[in-house]
Amino acid sequence: MNNSKSQVSVEFLTTISLVLVIAIVMGFLFHNKVILTSNFRKEIVARDIVKELAENINSICVVGHGHSHYVTLPTNPLGDGRYEISLHSDEASVFIDMEDINKFAPTFTQRMECTMGDCWTNQTAGKTYLGVGKPTRVRIANLLDSICLQDDLSYNLGQAGNTWRVIPFRGDRMTEFPGVVENSTDLLMYLYLNEDTGTTTLLFKLHEPGASPGSIINLDFGYDGHKRPTGLFAVADGTAQFDPDMDWAKWQYTTGLVGGGIEFNPACIYLEVTPRTIPAGHDWVWVNPNGERIQLNTNNPVTIIYP
């Protein structure tokens, strides 16, 4: 009798153990299936986002200079975390990094840059990043065959709460508009689109026929993590100095024309200019090619975000 009870107990325990093993195995398989399904959904979402962005960039590449349109990047639909879009200067592609899922889509150009507030550039690595944590409206613009990702702004020049729209000069910088900007006793600032090189240059000029010896103009440049200029030049009847990292420019002069420019390639600009020294009695003025002159405050920085 006891043997019979023992046999029943053993069989019962064996059955329970088998059921538990099967439950554990099924739970493990179900858990893995959920993970695989979730990862598969993430891959599809990431692929669709980066593919749509690349297609919009490519359509703007095709229609050419001066055109733009908008696309809205969604939040991460599978979680609360941010994801990153990146542009690589050595690859004609856009990339997405979404919770360890990485996808890319090809573009027609490598000349892409982002001036948005949530963008930052690692210039050494040649990569620009856009962090997306909320629905983000992006303006995609073609400027001299550079593709610029921008915030939806109604202005591109701002200072101390004041905002304006600026118009760049075009054509031959040396012959077609010297009368507008030469021979001025104000420190003039203006934008030039070089259609031959596909670059944008911010220029500074002052002409003083009889300055006191040792007059100085000193400006600081800030980029708030965005891409720095790729080139610079100076014109001066005195001494011109530029920081190699293009963080500042300084001119010391006695008479005549002084100034210079910083060049951006790709042509998109995000730049803050802070006046450190502007000689007394000189105004700081933004000039548009239609003759408009915007009086700037010499005590406050000015921000240029173009186009």
mmCIF file of C-alpha atoms in Angstrom:
data_model
loop_
_atom_site.group_PDB
_atom_site.id
_atom_site.type_symbol
_atom_site.label_atom_id
_atom_site.label_comp_id
_atom_site.label_asym_id
_atom_site.label_seq_id
_atom_site.Cartn_x
_atom_site.Cartn_y
_atom_site.Cartn_z
ATOM 1 C CA MET A 1 0.000 0.000 0.000
ATOM 2 C CA ASN A 2 2.768 2.361 0.938
ATOM 3 C CA ASN A 3 4.594 1.533 -2.284
ATOM 4 C CA SER A 4 1.470 2.411 -4.245
ATOM 5 C CA LYS A 5 1.175 5.777 -2.498
ATOM 6 C CA SER A 6 4.849 6.492 -3.092
ATOM 7 C CA GLN A 7 4.496 5.698 -6.776
ATOM 8 C CA VAL A 8 1.506 8.029 -7.034
ATOM 9 C CA SER A 9 3.451 10.780 -5.258
ATOM 10 C CA VAL A 10 6.405 10.360 -7.588
ATOM 11 C CA GLU A 11 4.205 10.452 -10.669
ATOM 12 C CA PHE A 12 2.386 13.524 -9.315
ATOM 13 C CA LEU A 13 5.622 15.317 -8.608
ATOM 14 C CA THR A 14 6.990 14.341 -12.003
ATOM 15 C CA THR A 15 3.849 15.700 -13.667
ATOM 16 C CA ILE A 16 4.051 18.948 -11.694
ATOM 17 C CA SER A 17 7.732 19.314 -12.567
ATOM 18 C CA LEU A 18 7.025 18.712 -16.244
ATOM 19 C CA VAL A 19 4.223 21.276 -16.205
ATOM 20 C CA LEU A 20 6.516 23.813 -14.533
ATOM 21 C CA VAL A 21 9.275 23.144 -17.063
ATOM 22 C CA ILE A 22 6.839 23.556 -19.941
ATOM 23 C CA ALA A 23 5.490 26.782 -18.382
ATOM 24 C CA ILE A 24 9.008 28.163 -17.964
ATOM 25 C CA VAL A 25 9.928 27.241 -21.534
ATOM 26 C CA MET A 26 6.705 28.750 -22.908
ATOM 27 C CA GLY A 27 7.258 31.890 -20.827
ATOM 28 C CA PHE A 28 10.804 32.188 -22.134
ATOM 29 C CA LEU A 29 9.649 31.690 -25.710
ATOM 30 C CA PHE A 30 6.822 34.221 -25.238
ATOM 31 C CA HIS A 31 9.225 36.736 -23.689
ATOM 32 C CA ASN A 32 11.648 36.351 -26.578
ATOM 33 C CA LYS A 33 8.803 36.628 -29.065
ATOM 34 C CA VAL A 34 7.700 39.906 -27.468
ATOM 35 C CA ILE A 35 11.269 41.232 -27.629
ATOM 36 C CA LEU A 36 11.681 40.147 -31.249
ATOM 37 C CA THR A 37 8.309 41.667 -32.174
ATOM 38 C CA SER A 38 9.177 44.925 -30.403
ATOM 39 C CA ASN A 39 12.606 45.119 -32.078
ATOM 40 C CA PHE A 40 11.029 44.380 -35.441
ATOM 41 C CA ARG A 41 8.543 47.227 -34.938
ATOM 42 C CA LYS A 42 11.381 49.561 -33.920
ATOM 43 C CA GLU A 43 13.290 48.664 -37.069
ATOM 44 C CA ILE A 44 10.256 49.400 -39.227
ATOM 45 C CA VAL A 45 9.597 52.741 -37.474
ATOM 46 C CA ALA A 46 13.252 53.819 -37.668
ATOM 47 C CA ARG A 47 13.493 52.819 -41.316
ATOM 48 C CA ASP A 48 10.328 54.720 -42.250
ATOM 49 C CA ILE A 49 11.414 57.934 -40.458
ATOM 50 C CA VAL A 50 14.877 58.090 -42.002
ATOM 51 C CA LYS A 51 13.559 57.067 -45.416
ATOM 52 C CA GLU A 52 10.966 59.867 -45.438
ATOM 53 C CA LEU A 53 13.559 62.449 -44.388
ATOM 54 C CA ALA A 54 15.986 61.307 -47.113
ATOM 55 C CA GLU A 55 13.235 61.404 -49.745
ATOM 56 C CA ASN A 56 12.342 64.974 -48.782
ATOM 57 C CA ILE A 57 16.013 66.006 -48.924
ATOM 58 C CA ASN A 58 16.381 64.398 -52.345
ATOM 59 C CA SER A 59 13.313 66.154 -53.748
ATOM 60 C CA ILE A 60 14.739 69.530 -52.651
ATOM 61 C CA CYS A 61 18.079 68.593 -54.241
ATOM 62 C CA VAL A 62 16.266 68.040 -57.536
ATOM 63 C CA VAL A 63 14.252 71.277 -57.643
ATOM 64 C CA GLY A 64 17.363 73.360 -56.929
ATOM 65 C CA HIS A 65 18.485 76.608 -55.284
ATOM 66 C CA GLY A 66 15.930 78.753 -53.491
ATOM 67 C CA HIS A 67 13.310 76.071 -52.912
ATOM 68 C CA SER A 68 12.181 74.659 -49.574
ATOM 69 C CA HIS A 69 9.456 72.598 -47.951
ATOM 70 C CA TYR A 70 8.574 71.144 -44.556
ATOM 71 C CA VAL A 71 8.547 67.720 -42.958
ATOM 72 C CA THR A 72 7.533 66.782 -39.406
ATOM 73 C CA LEU A 73 9.673 64.284 -37.525
ATOM 74 C CA PRO A 74 7.518 62.299 -35.049
ATOM 75 C CA THR A 75 8.344 61.363 -31.495
ATOM 76 C CA ASN A 76 9.539 57.833 -30.830
ATOM 77 C CA PRO A 77 6.217 55.907 -31.118
ATOM 78 C CA LEU A 78 7.609 52.930 -29.176
ATOM 79 C CA GLY A 79 8.888 54.695 -26.083
ATOM 80 C CA ASP A 80 9.505 57.970 -24.319
ATOM 81 C CA GLY A 81 13.160 58.252 -25.272
ATOM 82 C CA ARG A 82 14.708 60.696 -27.731
ATOM 83 C CA TYR A 83 16.285 59.538 -30.939
ATOM 84 C CA GLU A 84 18.986 61.089 -33.098
ATOM 85 C CA ILE A 85 19.171 61.953 -36.772
ATOM 86 C CA SER A 86 22.697 62.484 -38.059
ATOM 87 C CA LEU A 87 24.193 63.933 -41.241
ATOM 88 C CA HIS A 88 27.684 62.760 -42.216
ATOM 89 C CA SER A 89 29.858 65.062 -44.312
ATOM 90 C CA ASP A 90 31.760 62.118 -45.842
ATOM 91 C CA GLU A 91 28.689 60.042 -46.741
ATOM 92 C CA ALA A 92 25.709 60.961 -48.898
ATOM 93 C CA SER A 93 23.261 59.556 -46.331
ATOM 94 C CA VAL A 94 21.152 60.398 -43.305
ATOM 95 C CA PHE A 95 21.255 58.103 -40.268
ATOM 96 C CA ILE A 96 18.905 57.387 -37.353
ATOM 97 C CA ASP A 97 19.751 55.984 -33.920
ATOM 98 C CA MET A 98 16.618 54.858 -32.073
ATOM 99 C CA GLU A 99 17.115 52.751 -28.931
ATOM 100 C CA ASP A 100 20.041 50.754 -30.358
ATOM 101 C CA ILE A 101 18.341 50.456 -33.753
ATOM 102 C CA ASN A 102 20.464 52.086 -36.468
ATOM 103 C CA LYS A 103 19.246 52.713 -39.992
ATOM 104 C CA PHE A 104 20.329 54.922 -42.891
ATOM 105 C CA ALA A 105 18.954 56.137 -46.199
ATOM 106 C CA PRO A 106 20.954 57.526 -49.146
ATOM 107 C CA THR A 107 20.788 61.142 -50.314
ATOM 108 C CA PHE A 108 21.837 62.870 -53.503
ATOM 109 C CA THR A 109 24.364 65.116 -51.730
ATOM 110 C CA GLN A 110 26.932 65.233 -48.932
ATOM 111 C CA ARG A 111 26.522 69.014 -48.547
ATOM 112 C CA MET A 112 24.003 68.986 -45.694
ATOM 113 C CA GLU A 113 23.930 71.038 -42.497
ATOM 114 C CA CYS A 114 21.472 71.770 -39.670
ATOM 115 C CA THR A 115 20.994 75.165 -37.992
ATOM 116 C CA MET A 116 18.155 74.084 -35.686
ATOM 117 C CA GLY A 117 18.254 74.740 -31.952
ATOM 118 C CA ASP A 118 18.435 70.986 -31.226
ATOM 119 C CA CYS A 119 21.340 70.449 -33.645
ATOM 120 C CA TRP A 120 25.024 70.229 -32.832
ATOM 121 C CA THR A 121 28.105 69.408 -34.905
ATOM 122 C CA ASN A 122 31.192 67.331 -34.218
ATOM 123 C CA GLN A 123 33.363 69.009 -36.824
ATOM 124 C CA THR A 124 36.333 66.700 -36.199
ATOM 125 C CA ALA A 125 34.206 63.623 -36.894
ATOM 126 C CA GLY A 126 32.337 65.372 -39.710
ATOM 127 C CA LYS A 127 28.908 64.650 -38.203
ATOM 128 C CA THR A 128 25.930 66.858 -37.403
ATOM 129 C CA TYR A 129 23.235 65.573 -35.035
ATOM 130 C CA LEU A 130 19.578 66.461 -34.511
ATOM 131 C CA GLY A 131 17.955 65.238 -31.299
ATOM 132 C CA VAL A 132 14.197 64.544 -31.556
ATOM 133 C CA GLY A 133 12.158 64.297 -28.358
ATOM 134 C CA LYS A 134 8.873 65.856 -29.526
ATOM 135 C CA PRO A 135 7.099 66.324 -32.864
ATOM 136 C CA THR A 136 9.587 68.507 -34.756
ATOM 137 C CA ARG A 137 8.736 70.593 -37.821
ATOM 138 C CA VAL A 138 11.787 70.873 -40.068
ATOM 139 C CA ARG A 139 12.238 73.274 -42.963
ATOM 140 C CA ILE A 140 14.423 71.714 -45.653
ATOM 141 C CA ALA A 141 15.926 74.388 -47.916
ATOM 142 C CA ASN A 142 18.223 74.308 -50.932
ATOM 143 C CA LEU A 143 20.814 77.098 -50.738
ATOM 144 C CA LEU A 144 23.378 77.024 -53.559
ATOM 145 C CA ASP A 145 22.967 73.210 -53.682
ATOM 146 C CA SER A 146 23.588 72.936 -49.938
ATOM 147 C CA ILE A 147 20.729 71.289 -48.048
ATOM 148 C CA CYS A 148 19.870 73.202 -44.864
ATOM 149 C CA LEU A 149 17.690 71.768 -42.083
ATOM 150 C CA GLN A 150 16.113 74.674 -40.176
ATOM 151 C CA ASP A 151 13.643 75.597 -37.479
ATOM 152 C CA ASP A 152 10.389 77.150 -38.710
ATOM 153 C CA LEU A 153 11.469 80.768 -38.123
ATOM 154 C CA SER A 154 10.023 84.004 -39.516
ATOM 155 C CA TYR A 155 13.404 85.781 -39.298
ATOM 156 C CA ASN A 156 17.116 85.154 -39.853
ATOM 157 C CA LEU A 157 18.673 88.107 -38.000
ATOM 158 C CA GLY A 158 18.004 88.786 -34.331
ATOM 159 C CA GLN A 159 19.287 91.047 -31.564
ATOM 160 C CA ALA A 160 17.905 91.660 -28.048
ATOM 161 C CA GLY A 161 14.377 90.549 -28.961
ATOM 162 C CA ASN A 162 14.303 92.382 -32.308
ATOM 163 C CA THR A 163 14.154 90.328 -35.503
ATOM 164 C CA TRP A 164 14.552 91.054 -39.206
ATOM 165 C CA ARG A 165 14.710 89.295 -42.567
ATOM 166 C CA VAL A 166 18.007 89.759 -44.383
ATOM 167 C CA ILE A 167 18.679 89.696 -48.102
ATOM 168 C CA PRO A 168 22.074 88.496 -49.364
ATOM 169 C CA PHE A 169 24.151 90.113 -52.073
ATOM 170 C CA ARG A 170 24.754 88.057 -55.215
ATOM 171 C CA GLY A 171 26.902 88.446 -58.304
ATOM 172 C CA ASP A 172 30.517 89.586 -58.481
ATOM 173 C CA ARG A 173 31.529 90.830 -55.019
ATOM 174 C CA MET A 174 34.341 92.980 -56.428
ATOM 175 C CA THR A 175 32.490 94.831 -59.181
ATOM 176 C CA GLU A 176 28.703 94.685 -58.808
ATOM 177 C CA PHE A 177 28.027 96.217 -55.394
ATOM 178 C CA PRO A 178 31.023 98.152 -54.068
ATOM 179 C CA GLY A 179 29.098 101.431 -54.024
ATOM 180 C CA VAL A 180 26.713 100.112 -51.383
ATOM 181 C CA VAL A 181 29.331 99.057 -48.853
ATOM 182 C CA GLU A 182 32.594 100.837 -49.599
ATOM 183 C CA ASN A 183 33.651 104.208 -48.161
ATOM 184 C CA SER A 184 31.394 103.963 -45.120
ATOM 185 C CA THR A 185 32.458 105.248 -41.725
ATOM 186 C CA ASP A 186 30.078 102.724 -40.097
ATOM 187 C CA LEU A 187 30.994 99.115 -39.400
ATOM 188 C CA LEU A 188 28.895 97.397 -42.044
ATOM 189 C CA MET A 189 27.883 93.755 -41.986
ATOM 190 C CA TYR A 190 26.234 91.923 -44.886
ATOM 191 C CA LEU A 191 25.765 88.512 -46.462
ATOM 192 C CA TYR A 192 27.121 87.361 -49.815
ATOM 193 C CA LEU A 193 26.093 84.267 -51.785
ATOM 194 C CA ASN A 194 28.928 83.106 -54.035
ATOM 195 C CA GLU A 195 27.213 81.216 -56.826
ATOM 196 C CA ASP A 196 30.555 80.151 -58.320
ATOM 197 C CA THR A 197 31.729 78.303 -55.197
ATOM 198 C CA GLY A 198 28.334 77.492 -53.654
ATOM 199 C CA THR A 199 29.306 79.163 -50.378
ATOM 200 C CA THR A 200 27.924 81.884 -48.108
ATOM 201 C CA THR A 201 30.169 84.610 -46.676
ATOM 202 C CA LEU A 202 29.471 87.048 -43.863
ATOM 203 C CA LEU A 203 31.398 90.267 -44.560
ATOM 204 C CA PHE A 204 32.489 93.195 -42.372
ATOM 205 C CA LYS A 205 33.741 96.520 -43.729
ATOM 206 C CA LEU A 206 34.614 99.967 -42.407
ATOM 207 C CA HIS A 207 36.254 102.837 -44.278
ATOM 208 C CA GLU A 208 37.751 105.695 -42.320
ATOM 209 C CA PRO A 209 39.828 108.194 -44.276
ATOM 210 C CA GLY A 210 41.590 109.753 -41.284
ATOM 211 C CA ALA A 211 41.509 107.438 -38.281
ATOM 212 C CA SER A 212 43.558 108.011 -35.188
ATOM 213 C CA PRO A 213 46.583 105.681 -35.058
ATOM 214 C CA GLY A 214 45.803 102.422 -33.333
ATOM 215 C CA SER A 215 42.017 102.342 -33.869
ATOM 216 C CA ILE A 216 40.719 98.824 -33.180
ATOM 217 C CA ILE A 217 37.712 96.716 -34.190
ATOM 218 C CA ASN A 218 37.386 93.518 -32.173
ATOM 219 C CA LEU A 219 34.559 90.975 -32.685
ATOM 220 C CA ASP A 220 33.868 87.591 -31.064
ATOM 221 C CA PHE A 221 32.104 84.745 -32.894
ATOM 222 C CA GLY A 222 29.993 82.018 -31.274
ATOM 223 C CA TYR A 223 28.347 78.969 -32.851
ATOM 224 C CA ASP A 224 26.326 77.344 -30.020
ATOM 225 C CA GLY A 225 27.577 73.911 -31.051
ATOM 226 C CA HIS A 226 26.824 74.388 -34.757
ATOM 227 C CA LYS A 227 29.297 74.065 -37.609
ATOM 228 C CA ARG A 228 32.066 76.653 -37.735
ATOM 229 C CA PRO A 229 33.133 78.498 -40.896
ATOM 230 C CA THR A 230 35.397 76.677 -43.323
ATOM 231 C CA GLY A 231 37.378 79.671 -44.547
ATOM 232 C CA LEU A 232 38.200 83.311 -43.914
ATOM 233 C CA PHE A 233 39.879 86.314 -45.511
ATOM 234 C CA ALA A 234 40.782 89.837 -44.468
ATOM 235 C CA VAL A 235 41.252 93.216 -46.119
ATOM 236 C CA ALA A 236 42.947 95.983 -44.153
ATOM 237 C CA ASP A 237 45.156 99.015 -44.498
ATOM 238 C CA GLY A 238 46.450 98.157 -41.045
ATOM 239 C CA THR A 239 46.858 94.853 -39.210
ATOM 240 C CA ALA A 240 44.277 92.040 -39.427
ATOM 241 C CA GLN A 241 44.164 89.077 -37.043
ATOM 242 C CA PHE A 242 41.908 86.023 -37.027
ATOM 243 C CA ASP A 243 41.782 83.280 -34.433
ATOM 244 C CA PRO A 244 42.609 79.918 -36.128
ATOM 245 C CA ASP A 245 39.382 78.447 -34.690
ATOM 246 C CA MET A 246 37.502 81.527 -35.934
ATOM 247 C CA ASP A 247 36.343 82.517 -32.461
ATOM 248 C CA TRP A 248 37.334 86.157 -32.955
ATOM 249 C CA ALA A 249 38.606 88.727 -35.460
ATOM 250 C CA LYS A 250 40.578 91.884 -34.764
ATOM 251 C CA TRP A 251 41.619 94.782 -36.987
ATOM 252 C CA GLN A 252 43.996 97.559 -36.000
ATOM 253 C CA TYR A 253 44.286 100.341 -38.548
ATOM 254 C CA THR A 254 45.198 103.953 -39.228
ATOM 255 C CA THR A 255 43.248 104.846 -42.370
ATOM 256 C CA GLY A 256 41.328 103.465 -45.307
ATOM 257 C CA LEU A 257 39.342 100.224 -45.729
ATOM 258 C CA VAL A 258 39.375 97.471 -43.117
ATOM 259 C CA GLY A 259 37.359 94.306 -42.728
ATOM 260 C CA GLY A 260 37.071 90.764 -43.977
ATOM 261 C CA GLY A 261 34.760 87.792 -44.187
ATOM 262 C CA ILE A 262 34.101 84.298 -42.871
ATOM 263 C CA GLU A 263 32.918 81.678 -45.335
ATOM 264 C CA PHE A 264 30.523 78.750 -44.738
ATOM 265 C CA ASN A 265 30.507 75.536 -46.766
ATOM 266 C CA PRO A 266 27.873 74.045 -46.756
ATOM 267 C CA ALA A 267 26.251 77.431 -47.176
ATOM 268 C CA CYS A 268 23.979 77.217 -44.076
ATOM 269 C CA ILE A 269 24.818 79.675 -41.257
ATOM 270 C CA TYR A 270 24.327 79.722 -37.496
ATOM 271 C CA LEU A 271 26.497 82.443 -35.968
ATOM 272 C CA GLU A 272 26.502 84.863 -33.045
ATOM 273 C CA VAL A 273 28.605 88.033 -33.375
ATOM 274 C CA THR A 274 29.525 89.958 -30.222
ATOM 275 C CA PRO A 275 31.150 93.408 -30.525
ATOM 276 C CA ARG A 276 34.060 93.775 -28.104
ATOM 277 C CA THR A 277 35.538 96.960 -29.519
ATOM 278 C CA ILE A 278 33.973 99.303 -32.058
ATOM 279 C CA PRO A 279 35.538 102.792 -32.186
ATOM 280 C CA ALA A 280 33.488 105.565 -30.617
ATOM 281 C CA GLY A 281 31.332 107.475 -33.054
ATOM 282 C CA HIS A 282 30.878 104.512 -35.406
ATOM 283 C CA ASP A 283 27.530 102.778 -35.911
ATOM 284 C CA TRP A 284 27.080 99.041 -36.492
ATOM 285 C CA VAL A 285 24.787 98.527 -39.481
ATOM 286 C CA TRP A 286 23.409 95.548 -41.396
ATOM 287 C CA VAL A 287 23.101 96.270 -45.128
ATOM 288 C CA ASN A 288 20.716 94.629 -47.615
ATOM 289 C CA PRO A 289 21.255 94.987 -51.390
ATOM 290 C CA ASN A 290 17.959 96.851 -51.828
ATOM 291 C CA GLY A 291 19.465 99.751 -49.851
ATOM 292 C CA GLU A 292 17.860 98.840 -46.514
ATOM 293 C CA ARG A 293 20.063 99.583 -43.495
ATOM 294 C CA ILE A 294 19.333 97.929 -40.142
ATOM 295 C CA GLN A 295 20.795 99.808 -37.191
ATOM 296 C CA LEU A 296 22.316 97.377 -34.664
ATOM 297 C CA ASN A 297 23.100 97.975 -31.001
ATOM 298 C CA THR A 298 26.852 97.963 -30.376
ATOM 299 C CA ASN A 299 26.279 96.672 -26.825
ATOM 300 C CA ASN A 300 24.488 93.422 -27.730
ATOM 301 C CA PRO A 301 25.355 90.279 -29.697
ATOM 302 C CA VAL A 302 23.537 89.613 -32.965
ATOM 303 C CA THR A 303 22.509 86.159 -34.197
ATOM 304 C CA ILE A 304 22.406 85.189 -37.882
ATOM 305 C CA ILE A 305 20.589 81.998 -38.912
ATOM 306 C CA TYR A 306 20.480 81.666 -42.691
ATOM 307 C CA PRO A 307 18.641 80.869 -44.922
#
